[in-house]
Short mmCIF file of C-alpha atoms in Angstrom, two decimals:
data_model
loop_
_atom_site.label_atom_id
_atom_site.label_comp_id
_atom_site.label_asym_id
_atom_site.label_seq_id
_atom_site.Cartn_x
_atom_site.Cartn_y
_atom_site.Cartn_z
CA MET A 19 19.48 -13.65 -2.38
CA LYS A 20 21.13 -10.86 -3.87
CA GLU A 21 17.11 -9.33 -4.29
CA GLU A 22 16.30 -9.70 -0.61
CA ILE A 23 19.93 -7.85 0.43
CA LEU A 24 18.77 -4.92 -1.85
CA ARG A 25 15.24 -4.91 -0.24
CA THR A 26 16.57 -5.31 3.56
CA TYR A 27 18.88 -2.18 2.40
CA LYS A 28 16.33 0.33 0.77
CA GLU A 29 13.61 -0.89 3.17
CA GLU A 30 15.17 -1.46 6.43
CA GLY A 31 18.49 0.38 6.19
CA PHE A 32 21.74 -0.53 6.66
CA HIS A 33 22.47 -1.22 10.04
CA ARG A 34 19.30 -3.63 9.58
CA LEU A 35 20.88 -5.37 7.18
CA MET A 36 24.47 -5.77 9.13
CA THR A 37 22.14 -6.96 12.10
CA ARG A 38 20.69 -9.58 9.59
CA ILE A 39 23.74 -10.97 8.00
CA ILE A 40 25.38 -11.51 11.61
CA VAL A 41 22.06 -13.26 12.61
CA LYS A 42 22.27 -15.55 9.42
CA GLY A 43 25.77 -16.52 10.32
CA VAL A 44 24.84 -18.17 13.60
CA SER A 45 21.70 -19.26 12.45
CA PRO A 46 22.08 -23.02 12.21
CA VAL A 47 22.67 -22.60 16.38
CA PHE A 48 20.51 -19.34 17.21
CA GLU A 49 17.75 -17.30 15.35
CA THR A 50 15.17 -15.13 16.32
CA ASN A 51 12.51 -12.61 15.21
CA SER A 52 10.23 -9.99 16.50
CA ALA A 53 7.47 -8.18 15.91
CA ILE A 54 4.28 -5.89 17.18
CA TRP A 55 0.86 -7.86 16.82
CA HIS A 56 -1.98 -5.90 15.93
CA GLU A 57 -5.69 -6.60 16.10
CA ASN A 58 -8.90 -5.50 14.26
CA VAL A 59 -12.08 -6.33 15.87
CA LEU A 60 -14.83 -6.57 12.91
CA ASN A 61 -17.45 -4.95 14.75
CA ARG A 62 -17.24 -1.66 13.10
CA LYS A 63 -19.12 -0.10 10.36
CA HIS A 64 -17.71 0.21 6.92
CA THR A 65 -15.16 3.68 7.46
CA GLY A 66 -13.88 4.44 4.09
CA ILE A 67 -10.30 5.40 2.91
CA THR A 68 -9.99 7.15 -0.30
CA PRO A 69 -7.07 6.98 -2.11
CA ALA A 70 -5.04 9.21 -4.33
CA ILE A 71 -5.61 7.03 -7.41
CA PRO A 72 -8.67 4.72 -8.43
CA LEU A 73 -8.20 1.52 -7.85
CA HIS A 74 -10.30 -1.90 -8.15
CA ILE A 75 -9.51 -5.25 -5.71
CA ASP A 76 -9.82 -8.75 -7.15
CA PHE A 77 -10.57 -11.04 -4.00
CA THR A 78 -10.90 -14.04 -4.42
CA ASN A 79 -8.98 -14.85 -7.61
CA PHE A 80 -5.97 -16.86 -5.86
CA ALA A 81 -4.11 -18.04 -8.95
CA VAL A 82 -4.02 -14.61 -10.76
CA THR A 83 -2.79 -13.36 -7.62
CA PHE A 84 -0.08 -16.26 -7.72
CA ASN A 85 0.85 -15.86 -11.25
CA TRP A 86 1.69 -12.35 -11.19
CA ILE A 87 3.89 -12.94 -8.12
CA LYS A 88 5.59 -15.11 -9.82
CA THR A 89 6.53 -13.07 -12.87
CA HIS A 90 8.77 -10.89 -10.33
CA ASN A 91 11.10 -14.14 -9.59
CA ILE A 92 11.82 -12.74 -5.98
CA ASP A 93 12.60 -15.40 -3.80
CA TRP A 94 10.90 -13.52 -0.77
CA MET A 95 7.28 -13.19 -2.26
CA ILE A 96 6.92 -17.27 -2.25
CA ASN A 97 8.15 -19.51 0.15
CA GLN A 98 6.74 -23.36 -1.00
CA LYS A 99 5.67 -24.10 2.67
CA GLU A 100 3.57 -21.03 2.85
CA LEU A 101 1.87 -21.84 -0.68
CA GLN A 102 1.17 -25.36 0.06
CA THR A 103 -0.64 -24.53 3.41
CA ALA A 104 -2.14 -21.77 1.70
CA LEU A 105 -3.56 -24.16 -1.41
CA LYS A 106 -4.37 -26.70 1.77
CA GLU A 107 -6.50 -24.49 3.80
CA LYS A 108 -7.67 -22.22 0.55
CA HIS A 109 -6.28 -18.83 1.72
CA TYR A 110 -7.30 -15.67 0.04
CA TRP A 111 -4.46 -14.13 -2.26
CA LEU A 112 -6.02 -10.77 -3.13
CA ASN A 113 -4.49 -8.51 -5.90
CA ILE A 114 -5.06 -4.67 -6.34
CA LYS A 115 -5.03 -3.23 -9.69
CA HIS A 116 -5.09 0.41 -11.14
CA LYS A 117 -6.00 0.93 -14.69
CA GLU A 118 -6.13 -2.99 -15.28
CA ARG A 119 -2.68 -3.31 -13.79
CA ILE A 120 -1.81 -5.49 -11.02
CA ILE A 121 0.09 -3.13 -8.37
CA GLY A 122 0.22 -5.14 -5.12
CA TYR A 123 -1.31 -8.43 -3.32
CA LEU A 124 -2.71 -9.25 0.20
CA LYS A 125 -2.16 -12.90 1.94
CA ILE A 126 -4.69 -13.65 4.12
CA GLY A 127 -4.86 -17.03 6.03
CA PHE A 128 -6.67 -18.76 8.36
CA GLY A 129 -7.13 -22.33 9.82
CA SER A 130 -3.26 -22.93 9.71
CA VAL A 131 -0.99 -20.24 8.37
CA TYR A 132 2.99 -21.06 7.92
CA ILE A 133 4.44 -18.16 8.74
CA ASN A 134 7.90 -17.82 7.38
CA ASP A 135 9.44 -15.42 10.17
CA PHE A 136 8.81 -18.38 12.54
CA ARG A 137 9.53 -20.96 9.85
CA GLN A 138 6.46 -23.03 11.30
CA ILE A 139 2.90 -23.26 10.76
CA ILE A 140 0.64 -21.15 13.72
CA HIS A 141 -3.16 -22.13 14.11
CA PHE A 142 -5.90 -19.83 14.35
CA SER A 143 -9.28 -19.85 15.99
CA LYS A 144 -12.00 -20.41 13.41
CA ASP A 145 -13.19 -16.52 13.45
CA THR A 146 -9.79 -15.14 13.13
CA ALA A 147 -8.16 -14.53 10.06
CA PHE A 148 -4.73 -13.73 9.90
CA ILE A 149 -2.79 -11.05 7.16
CA TYR A 150 0.64 -12.57 6.51
CA ASP A 151 2.31 -10.69 3.67
CA THR A 152 1.07 -6.96 2.44
CA PHE A 153 2.70 -5.75 -0.82
CA VAL A 154 2.49 -2.49 -2.84
CA MET A 155 4.65 -1.38 -5.81
CA PRO A 156 7.18 1.31 -4.91
CA GLU A 157 5.91 3.86 -6.97
CA PHE A 158 2.07 3.56 -5.79
CA ARG A 159 3.54 4.21 -2.13
CA ASN A 160 2.44 6.94 -0.28
CA LYS A 161 -1.10 6.88 -2.07
CA LYS A 162 -2.73 5.36 0.29
CA VAL A 163 -3.03 2.29 -1.44
CA ALA A 164 -2.36 -0.41 1.00
CA ALA A 165 -4.57 1.56 3.97
CA TYR A 166 -7.42 1.39 1.50
CA PHE A 167 -6.53 -2.31 0.37
CA ILE A 168 -6.55 -3.91 4.32
CA ASN A 169 -9.14 -1.85 4.93
CA GLU A 170 -11.23 -3.07 1.69
CA ALA A 171 -9.99 -6.83 2.72
CA CYS A 172 -11.22 -6.43 6.35
CA ASP A 173 -14.58 -6.04 5.29
CA PHE A 174 -14.33 -8.58 2.80
CA LEU A 175 -13.77 -10.60 5.44
CA LYS A 176 -16.32 -9.78 7.92
CA THR A 177 -18.75 -10.54 4.91
CA LYS A 178 -16.72 -14.44 5.33
CA GLY A 179 -17.99 -14.50 9.18
CA PHE A 180 -14.76 -13.38 10.53
CA LYS A 181 -14.77 -11.38 13.92
CA ARG A 182 -11.66 -10.34 14.16
CA VAL A 183 -8.00 -9.70 11.76
CA LEU A 184 -4.55 -10.48 13.30
CA CYS A 185 -1.23 -9.46 11.91
CA HIS A 186 2.50 -8.85 12.85
CA ILE A 187 4.61 -6.01 12.14
CA PRO A 188 8.14 -5.56 13.06
CA GLN A 189 8.91 -2.45 15.08
CA TRP A 190 11.12 -0.69 12.22
CA ASN A 191 8.33 -0.71 9.71
CA ARG A 192 6.65 2.62 10.11
CA SER A 193 4.99 2.71 7.13
CA SER A 194 3.06 -0.54 7.64
CA MET A 195 2.40 0.30 11.16
CA LYS A 196 0.74 3.63 9.54
CA ALA A 197 -1.37 1.90 7.04
CA TYR A 198 -2.52 -1.07 9.05
CA GLY A 199 -3.58 1.86 11.91
CA SER A 200 -5.47 4.00 9.25
CA ALA A 201 -7.55 0.70 9.01
CA GLY A 202 -8.40 0.35 12.45
CA PHE A 203 -6.00 -1.90 13.81
CA LYS A 204 -4.85 -1.82 17.58
CA LYS A 205 -1.18 -2.83 19.36
CA LYS A 206 -1.65 -5.79 21.26
CA LYS A 207 1.40 -7.58 22.21
CA PHE A 208 5.39 -7.29 21.34
CA VAL A 209 6.19 -11.21 20.95
CA ARG A 210 9.67 -12.35 20.12
CA TRP A 211 10.50 -15.67 18.34
CA ILE A 212 13.65 -17.54 19.30
CA LYS A 213 15.32 -20.70 18.24
CA PHE A 214 18.25 -22.30 19.81
CA PHE A 215 19.69 -25.59 18.44
CA GLY A 216 16.28 -26.46 16.70
CA PHE A 217 14.40 -25.40 20.01
CA LYS A 218 11.66 -22.94 18.98
CA LYS A 219 9.59 -20.54 21.53
CA PHE A 220 7.39 -17.33 21.81
CA THR A 221 7.81 -15.15 24.69
CA TYR A 222 4.20 -15.34 24.48
CA ASN A 223 1.92 -17.66 24.03
CA LEU A 224 0.13 -16.78 20.50
CA ALA A 225 -3.19 -18.65 21.67
CA ASN A 226 -3.62 -15.74 23.77
CA LEU A 227 -3.64 -13.03 21.73
#
């Protein structure tokens, strides 16, 4: 909990932290979350992104990525329902290395994906992949690591037969929007999720994205 509060303060600022605390205070009755959904249609030729440091991506070793995440012992990095669904659906949890050191990860789902922001499983069409978590160690940010990682992940997904990739990014997260935009993602739709007395609703049907 302490780590989540510090992360929110550092990455989102004091105002956002206070908003989250207030919302959590009434969460048994009311919860809400919102983001802009983005899409990358995988019908393009490879467009390379050159990072500022040498990098290597491990695309398929789920266990290595999972074990690295566990060593950090940070609650928001792993949700048990998310993990259970990822294992069942055989999702890709990629890791990225600099000089043999893992410096980040990227979680890609397809089929059924548990999205922690909405506390529920979302189902995607068979040709659609969904990136539901991206992380790069703070000391390696602003070096085009995330943009390179996302771009290469999309090319990998194209080889696996996927036609498009979706993600959702909160409006405050300018750095993620920049990274995903550099990798070819376009804004699709602003969507809000609302939970009120146990009833969950989206302001837009995600199946229509």
